[in-house]
Amino acid sequence: MNNDQITRQQTTDEIDLLELFNRMGRGIKKGILWVYRLILDFLKLILSKTVWILAFVVIGLIVAYVLYSNTRRYYSSEMTAISNSINNTYVVSSINLLNDLFKQRNYSIAASYLNIDISRAQQIKSVEAFYTIDINKDRIPDYTDYKRLYNPKDTLVKRLDNYFVIRLEVYDEGVFAQVRDGIKSYIYKNKFVVDNNTERIRQNKILIETIENEIRKLDSLQKVEYFELPQMQRASSNQMVVLNEKDRKLYHDQKLALEREKLKLEKDLNINSEPITVVQDFTPLSKAENPYSRYAVKIGLFFAILGFALSIIWQNKKKIFDHIFKKNS
């Protein structure tokens, strides 16, 4: 193949490639125009059914108001805490067992557990506990598993075994403070939780005492190497004692490590002495969780879609009836 043939072949390839790009461009343009016309036709269809849609929206808003008027307003607050002595599974299960009493409307037993009057217990909608999920393995909760969707087989996330969240829902804001204290008292009255916490504190105190003894031993050993042995070396002319500078420094590292461990245990005893540590306490109640707007949006949207669908059916009722009769004949 000579140079002219090669040049002609390259030119032909370029023309074919350019034609391919042109076809692709025309195809994309047609696709965009098709989507544009489809959206435009859909908007025109919606505008043509405006009367139907608005009429059903009004009906939906009326239905929403009726439902709103016949339901009690409730208020919600949450507390985030850490279980110090045991796995949070026990605390979460204990709280959710308490919530079962409210589901069954067994207010007398629930009131005794929370140490409140039955009349106040009747104002509680729910008391639920939830696990927290860690998605980046830093042992800090990233979100709360409200829908209980955690899958143990999912290795990308981990359910934390110390953090947990308690959600309190009440109908009357006035009972909130007493119920909040009752929940904490309910946890502290759990003998298994309390006994484990007492044992944790006892073991930590023993460990602190052991660490302090080890630190005193290192101080004594360091004193010998730094002060007594050099004096013995100078006093004896017939004996040479070789001191290893690396070994001396090792005592400092060991002592600092023990000091850090001691401070960590002391911090744990001072800050986390209770069975649970509240990270974020219940926030004050401010607004209802089920206002009219929530009913209006959900039910109004449902009726708007229903009105649009019924308008389409009404517009094509003759075709639908003919199709049904032909199918049955």
Short mmCIF file of C-alpha atoms in Angstrom, two decimals:
data_model
loop_
_atom_site.label_atom_id
_atom_site.label_comp_id
_atom_site.label_asym_id
_atom_site.label_seq_id
_atom_site.Cartn_x
_atom_site.Cartn_y
_atom_site.Cartn_z
CA MET A 1 0.00 0.00 0.00
CA ASN A 2 1.57 3.30 -1.17
CA ASN A 3 1.33 6.69 0.54
CA ASP A 4 -1.66 7.84 -1.53
CA GLN A 5 -3.64 4.75 -0.57
CA ILE A 6 -2.75 5.18 3.07
CA THR A 7 -3.83 8.82 2.94
CA ARG A 8 -7.14 7.95 1.27
CA GLN A 9 -7.77 5.22 3.88
CA GLN A 10 -7.11 7.65 6.74
CA THR A 11 -9.44 10.20 5.15
CA THR A 12 -12.15 7.56 4.78
CA ASP A 13 -11.75 6.51 8.43
CA GLU A 14 -12.01 10.13 9.55
CA ILE A 15 -15.17 10.64 7.49
CA ASP A 16 -16.71 7.45 8.94
CA LEU A 17 -15.82 8.57 12.49
CA LEU A 18 -17.28 12.02 11.87
CA GLU A 19 -20.47 10.47 10.49
CA LEU A 20 -20.67 8.25 13.60
CA PHE A 21 -20.38 11.29 15.87
CA ASN A 22 -23.05 13.08 13.84
CA ARG A 23 -25.40 10.13 14.18
CA MET A 24 -24.76 9.98 17.91
CA GLY A 25 -25.38 13.71 18.18
CA ARG A 26 -28.66 13.41 16.29
CA GLY A 27 -29.68 10.47 18.47
CA ILE A 28 -28.94 12.38 21.67
CA LYS A 29 -30.81 15.41 20.35
CA LYS A 30 -33.83 13.28 19.48
CA GLY A 31 -33.73 11.67 22.92
CA ILE A 32 -33.61 15.06 24.68
CA LEU A 33 -36.48 16.36 22.55
CA TRP A 34 -38.52 13.23 23.28
CA VAL A 35 -38.04 13.63 27.05
CA TYR A 36 -38.85 17.35 26.77
CA ARG A 37 -42.07 16.69 24.86
CA LEU A 38 -43.00 13.91 27.31
CA ILE A 39 -42.57 16.24 30.30
CA LEU A 40 -44.44 19.01 28.49
CA ASP A 41 -47.35 16.70 27.64
CA PHE A 42 -47.48 15.48 31.22
CA LEU A 43 -47.61 19.05 32.56
CA LYS A 44 -50.37 19.88 30.09
CA LEU A 45 -52.26 16.80 31.26
CA ILE A 46 -51.91 17.87 34.89
CA LEU A 47 -53.09 21.41 34.06
CA SER A 48 -56.10 20.00 32.26
CA LYS A 49 -57.00 18.04 35.41
CA THR A 50 -56.46 20.96 37.81
CA VAL A 51 -60.12 21.10 38.86
CA TRP A 52 -60.15 17.42 39.77
CA ILE A 53 -56.84 17.64 41.63
CA LEU A 54 -57.78 20.77 43.61
CA ALA A 55 -61.19 19.34 44.50
CA PHE A 56 -59.63 16.15 45.87
CA VAL A 57 -56.92 18.12 47.69
CA VAL A 58 -59.64 20.05 49.52
CA ILE A 59 -61.34 16.78 50.43
CA GLY A 60 -57.99 15.43 51.61
CA LEU A 61 -57.37 18.48 53.81
CA ILE A 62 -60.80 18.05 55.38
CA VAL A 63 -60.11 14.35 56.05
CA ALA A 64 -56.70 15.31 57.49
CA TYR A 65 -58.32 17.81 59.85
CA VAL A 66 -60.85 15.22 61.03
CA LEU A 67 -58.06 12.74 61.78
CA TYR A 68 -55.99 15.48 63.43
CA SER A 69 -58.91 16.48 65.65
CA ASN A 70 -59.51 12.89 66.76
CA THR A 71 -55.92 12.08 67.72
CA ARG A 72 -53.97 13.22 70.75
CA ARG A 73 -50.92 15.43 70.34
CA TYR A 74 -47.71 13.91 71.65
CA TYR A 75 -44.24 15.27 72.35
CA SER A 76 -40.92 13.51 71.96
CA SER A 77 -37.46 13.78 73.50
CA GLU A 78 -34.32 11.64 73.45
CA MET A 79 -31.42 10.79 75.73
CA THR A 80 -28.08 9.38 74.58
CA ALA A 81 -26.16 7.39 77.19
CA ILE A 82 -23.31 4.94 77.67
CA SER A 83 -23.62 1.66 79.53
CA ASN A 84 -20.56 1.48 81.80
CA SER A 85 -20.77 -1.91 83.44
CA ILE A 86 -22.45 -4.27 80.98
CA ASN A 87 -23.28 -4.62 77.30
CA ASN A 88 -26.03 -2.18 76.35
CA THR A 89 -28.18 -5.10 75.15
CA TYR A 90 -29.40 -5.62 78.71
CA VAL A 91 -30.34 -1.97 79.15
CA VAL A 92 -32.03 -1.70 75.74
CA SER A 93 -34.01 -4.90 76.33
CA SER A 94 -35.03 -3.72 79.79
CA ILE A 95 -36.35 -0.41 78.46
CA ASN A 96 -38.23 -2.08 75.60
CA LEU A 97 -39.86 -4.53 78.03
CA LEU A 98 -41.10 -1.48 79.90
CA ASN A 99 -42.46 -0.10 76.63
CA ASP A 100 -44.44 -3.31 76.12
CA LEU A 101 -46.44 -2.39 79.23
CA PHE A 102 -47.49 0.88 77.60
CA LYS A 103 -48.46 -0.93 74.40
CA GLN A 104 -50.67 -3.23 76.47
CA ARG A 105 -51.99 -0.24 78.48
CA ASN A 106 -50.81 -1.91 81.68
CA TYR A 107 -50.31 1.45 83.38
CA SER A 108 -50.39 0.19 86.98
CA ILE A 109 -47.25 -1.99 86.65
CA ALA A 110 -45.53 0.62 84.47
CA ALA A 111 -46.24 3.28 87.08
CA SER A 112 -44.73 1.12 89.84
CA TYR A 113 -41.58 0.51 87.78
CA LEU A 114 -41.14 4.24 87.13
CA ASN A 115 -42.27 5.21 90.65
CA ILE A 116 -44.93 7.60 89.36
CA ASP A 117 -48.71 7.91 89.68
CA ILE A 118 -50.94 5.92 87.35
CA SER A 119 -52.44 9.16 86.06
CA ARG A 120 -48.98 10.25 84.92
CA ALA A 121 -48.22 6.85 83.41
CA GLN A 122 -51.38 7.17 81.30
CA GLN A 123 -49.88 10.29 79.72
CA ILE A 124 -46.93 8.29 78.33
CA LYS A 125 -47.20 7.19 74.71
CA SER A 126 -43.98 5.15 74.55
CA VAL A 127 -40.53 4.64 76.08
CA GLU A 128 -38.21 2.93 73.60
CA ALA A 129 -34.49 2.22 73.49
CA PHE A 130 -32.43 1.97 70.30
CA TYR A 131 -28.93 0.90 69.37
CA THR A 132 -26.44 3.21 67.71
CA ILE A 133 -24.49 2.35 64.56
CA ASP A 134 -20.84 3.06 63.75
CA ILE A 135 -19.99 3.22 60.04
CA ASN A 136 -16.32 4.28 60.15
CA LYS A 137 -15.09 2.05 63.02
CA ASP A 138 -14.10 4.90 65.35
CA ARG A 139 -16.32 3.63 68.20
CA ILE A 140 -18.44 6.80 67.97
CA PRO A 141 -22.11 6.55 66.95
CA ASP A 142 -22.90 7.87 63.48
CA TYR A 143 -26.65 7.31 63.55
CA THR A 144 -29.40 5.67 65.59
CA ASP A 145 -31.08 2.51 64.35
CA TYR A 146 -34.67 3.71 64.85
CA LYS A 147 -36.10 1.25 62.31
CA ARG A 148 -34.08 -1.66 63.75
CA LEU A 149 -32.62 -2.54 60.35
CA TYR A 150 -29.14 -3.54 61.56
CA ASN A 151 -27.84 -6.71 59.92
CA PRO A 152 -25.03 -8.50 61.83
CA LYS A 153 -23.77 -9.93 58.53
CA ASP A 154 -23.10 -6.42 57.18
CA THR A 155 -19.38 -5.90 57.78
CA LEU A 156 -19.51 -2.26 56.66
CA VAL A 157 -21.30 -1.14 59.82
CA LYS A 158 -21.08 -2.10 63.48
CA ARG A 159 -23.63 -1.86 66.26
CA LEU A 160 -21.97 -0.28 69.28
CA ASP A 161 -22.19 -2.24 72.52
CA ASN A 162 -22.01 0.74 74.89
CA TYR A 163 -23.94 3.71 73.40
CA PHE A 164 -27.73 3.61 73.30
CA VAL A 165 -30.61 6.06 72.81
CA ILE A 166 -33.84 6.29 74.80
CA ARG A 167 -36.81 8.03 73.18
CA LEU A 168 -39.63 9.23 75.41
CA GLU A 169 -43.01 10.21 73.94
CA VAL A 170 -45.67 11.82 76.17
CA TYR A 171 -49.10 13.31 75.62
CA ASP A 172 -48.76 15.83 78.42
CA GLU A 173 -45.67 18.03 78.71
CA GLY A 174 -46.27 18.41 82.43
CA VAL A 175 -45.33 14.79 83.23
CA PHE A 176 -42.06 14.88 81.31
CA ALA A 177 -39.69 15.79 84.17
CA GLN A 178 -41.00 13.12 86.54
CA VAL A 179 -41.07 10.42 83.86
CA ARG A 180 -37.50 11.30 82.82
CA ASP A 181 -36.30 10.79 86.39
CA GLY A 182 -38.38 7.62 86.64
CA ILE A 183 -36.63 6.10 83.62
CA LYS A 184 -33.20 6.69 85.14
CA SER A 185 -34.39 5.27 88.46
CA TYR A 186 -35.79 2.23 86.63
CA ILE A 187 -32.37 1.49 85.13
CA TYR A 188 -30.60 1.96 88.46
CA LYS A 189 -33.01 -0.42 90.18
CA ASN A 190 -31.98 -3.28 87.91
CA LYS A 191 -29.99 -5.50 90.29
CA PHE A 192 -27.96 -7.14 87.53
CA VAL A 193 -26.89 -3.75 86.19
CA VAL A 194 -26.09 -2.37 89.65
CA ASP A 195 -24.15 -5.46 90.77
CA ASN A 196 -22.02 -5.41 87.62
CA ASN A 197 -21.29 -1.73 88.11
CA THR A 198 -20.31 -2.27 91.75
CA GLU A 199 -17.97 -5.07 90.72
CA ARG A 200 -16.46 -2.91 87.98
CA ILE A 201 -15.69 -0.15 90.49
CA ARG A 202 -14.19 -2.66 92.95
CA GLN A 203 -11.92 -4.18 90.33
CA ASN A 204 -10.82 -0.76 89.09
CA LYS A 205 -9.87 0.32 92.60
CA ILE A 206 -7.82 -2.86 93.06
CA LEU A 207 -6.13 -2.27 89.71
CA ILE A 208 -5.32 1.34 90.63
CA GLU A 209 -3.77 0.20 93.91
CA THR A 210 -1.70 -2.42 92.06
CA ILE A 211 -0.49 0.19 89.57
CA GLU A 212 0.49 2.53 92.38
CA ASN A 213 2.56 -0.26 93.97
CA GLU A 214 4.28 -0.92 90.64
CA ILE A 215 5.04 2.78 90.24
CA ARG A 216 6.60 2.87 93.73
CA LYS A 217 8.73 -0.13 92.82
CA LEU A 218 9.95 1.57 89.67
CA ASP A 219 10.73 4.71 91.68
CA SER A 220 12.80 2.65 94.11
CA LEU A 221 14.60 0.83 91.31
CA GLN A 222 15.27 4.09 89.52
CA LYS A 223 16.59 5.63 92.72
CA VAL A 224 19.04 2.77 93.13
CA GLU A 225 20.35 3.02 89.57
CA TYR A 226 20.56 6.80 89.46
CA PHE A 227 21.87 7.56 92.92
CA GLU A 228 23.00 4.57 94.98
CA LEU A 229 24.87 2.60 92.30
CA PRO A 230 26.96 5.62 91.14
CA GLN A 231 27.97 6.25 94.76
CA MET A 232 28.93 2.58 95.17
CA GLN A 233 30.93 2.82 91.94
CA ARG A 234 32.90 5.79 93.18
CA ALA A 235 33.43 4.18 96.58
CA SER A 236 34.88 0.93 95.23
CA SER A 237 38.14 1.12 93.36
CA ASN A 238 38.33 -2.66 92.75
CA GLN A 239 34.89 -3.04 91.15
CA MET A 240 33.40 -1.40 88.09
CA VAL A 241 29.67 -1.17 87.64
CA VAL A 242 28.51 -0.52 84.11
CA LEU A 243 25.23 1.38 83.84
CA ASN A 244 23.13 0.93 80.76
CA GLU A 245 21.63 4.27 79.73
CA LYS A 246 18.99 2.52 77.58
CA ASP A 247 17.75 0.51 80.57
CA ARG A 248 17.51 3.69 82.63
CA LYS A 249 15.28 5.36 80.07
CA LEU A 250 13.11 2.25 79.92
CA TYR A 251 12.01 2.87 83.49
CA HIS A 252 10.70 6.27 82.46
CA ASP A 253 8.62 4.70 79.67
CA GLN A 254 7.24 2.04 81.98
CA LYS A 255 6.39 4.59 84.63
CA LEU A 256 4.66 6.91 82.17
CA ALA A 257 2.64 4.01 80.76
CA LEU A 258 1.52 3.02 84.26
CA GLU A 259 0.69 6.63 85.11
CA ARG A 260 -1.44 6.94 81.98
CA GLU A 261 -3.28 3.73 82.83
CA LYS A 262 -3.85 4.93 86.38
CA LEU A 263 -5.22 8.30 85.22
CA LYS A 264 -7.51 6.54 82.76
CA LEU A 265 -8.94 4.32 85.50
CA GLU A 266 -9.33 7.27 87.90
CA LYS A 267 -11.13 9.25 85.19
CA ASP A 268 -13.44 6.31 84.61
CA LEU A 269 -14.24 6.11 88.33
CA ASN A 270 -14.83 9.84 88.67
CA ILE A 271 -16.88 10.42 85.50
CA ASN A 272 -18.47 7.02 84.90
CA SER A 273 -19.16 5.88 88.43
CA GLU A 274 -22.87 5.28 87.72
CA PRO A 275 -24.23 2.26 85.80
CA ILE A 276 -24.84 4.59 82.84
CA THR A 277 -23.32 7.90 81.82
CA VAL A 278 -25.63 10.41 80.16
CA VAL A 279 -23.92 11.86 77.08
CA GLN A 280 -26.87 14.02 76.06
CA ASP A 281 -29.80 14.36 78.41
CA PHE A 282 -33.44 14.61 77.40
CA THR A 283 -34.04 17.91 75.65
CA PRO A 284 -37.00 20.09 76.70
CA LEU A 285 -40.21 19.45 74.81
CA SER A 286 -40.96 22.21 72.33
CA LYS A 287 -43.45 21.16 69.66
CA ALA A 288 -45.83 18.32 68.92
CA GLU A 289 -44.58 15.45 66.79
CA ASN A 290 -47.92 15.07 65.01
CA PRO A 291 -49.07 18.58 64.03
CA TYR A 292 -51.81 19.23 61.48
CA SER A 293 -49.20 19.93 58.77
CA ARG A 294 -48.04 16.32 58.92
CA TYR A 295 -51.55 15.01 58.30
CA ALA A 296 -52.24 17.67 55.65
CA VAL A 297 -49.13 16.92 53.60
CA LYS A 298 -49.50 13.14 53.59
CA ILE A 299 -53.26 12.90 53.14
CA GLY A 300 -53.47 15.93 50.84
CA LEU A 301 -50.82 14.47 48.53
CA PHE A 302 -52.57 11.09 48.54
CA PHE A 303 -55.91 12.65 47.56
CA ALA A 304 -54.23 14.79 44.88
CA ILE A 305 -52.82 11.65 43.24
CA LEU A 306 -56.16 9.91 43.71
CA GLY A 307 -58.00 12.79 42.03
CA PHE A 308 -55.58 12.78 39.10
CA ALA A 309 -55.96 9.01 38.64
CA LEU A 310 -59.77 9.16 38.83
CA SER A 311 -59.83 11.99 36.30
CA ILE A 312 -57.87 9.85 33.84
CA ILE A 313 -60.24 6.94 34.43
CA TRP A 314 -63.28 9.19 33.96
CA GLN A 315 -61.86 10.62 30.75
CA ASN A 316 -61.34 7.14 29.32
CA LYS A 317 -64.36 5.47 30.94
CA LYS A 318 -65.93 4.53 27.60
CA LYS A 319 -62.79 2.76 26.40
CA ILE A 320 -62.41 1.02 29.75
CA PHE A 321 -66.04 -0.19 29.80
CA ASP A 322 -65.83 -1.35 26.19
CA HIS A 323 -62.66 -3.26 26.95
CA ILE A 324 -64.22 -4.89 30.02
CA PHE A 325 -67.42 -5.89 28.19
CA LYS A 326 -65.50 -7.26 25.21
CA LYS A 327 -63.32 -9.28 27.53
CA ASN A 328 -66.35 -10.77 29.34
CA SER A 329 -68.31 -11.48 26.16
#
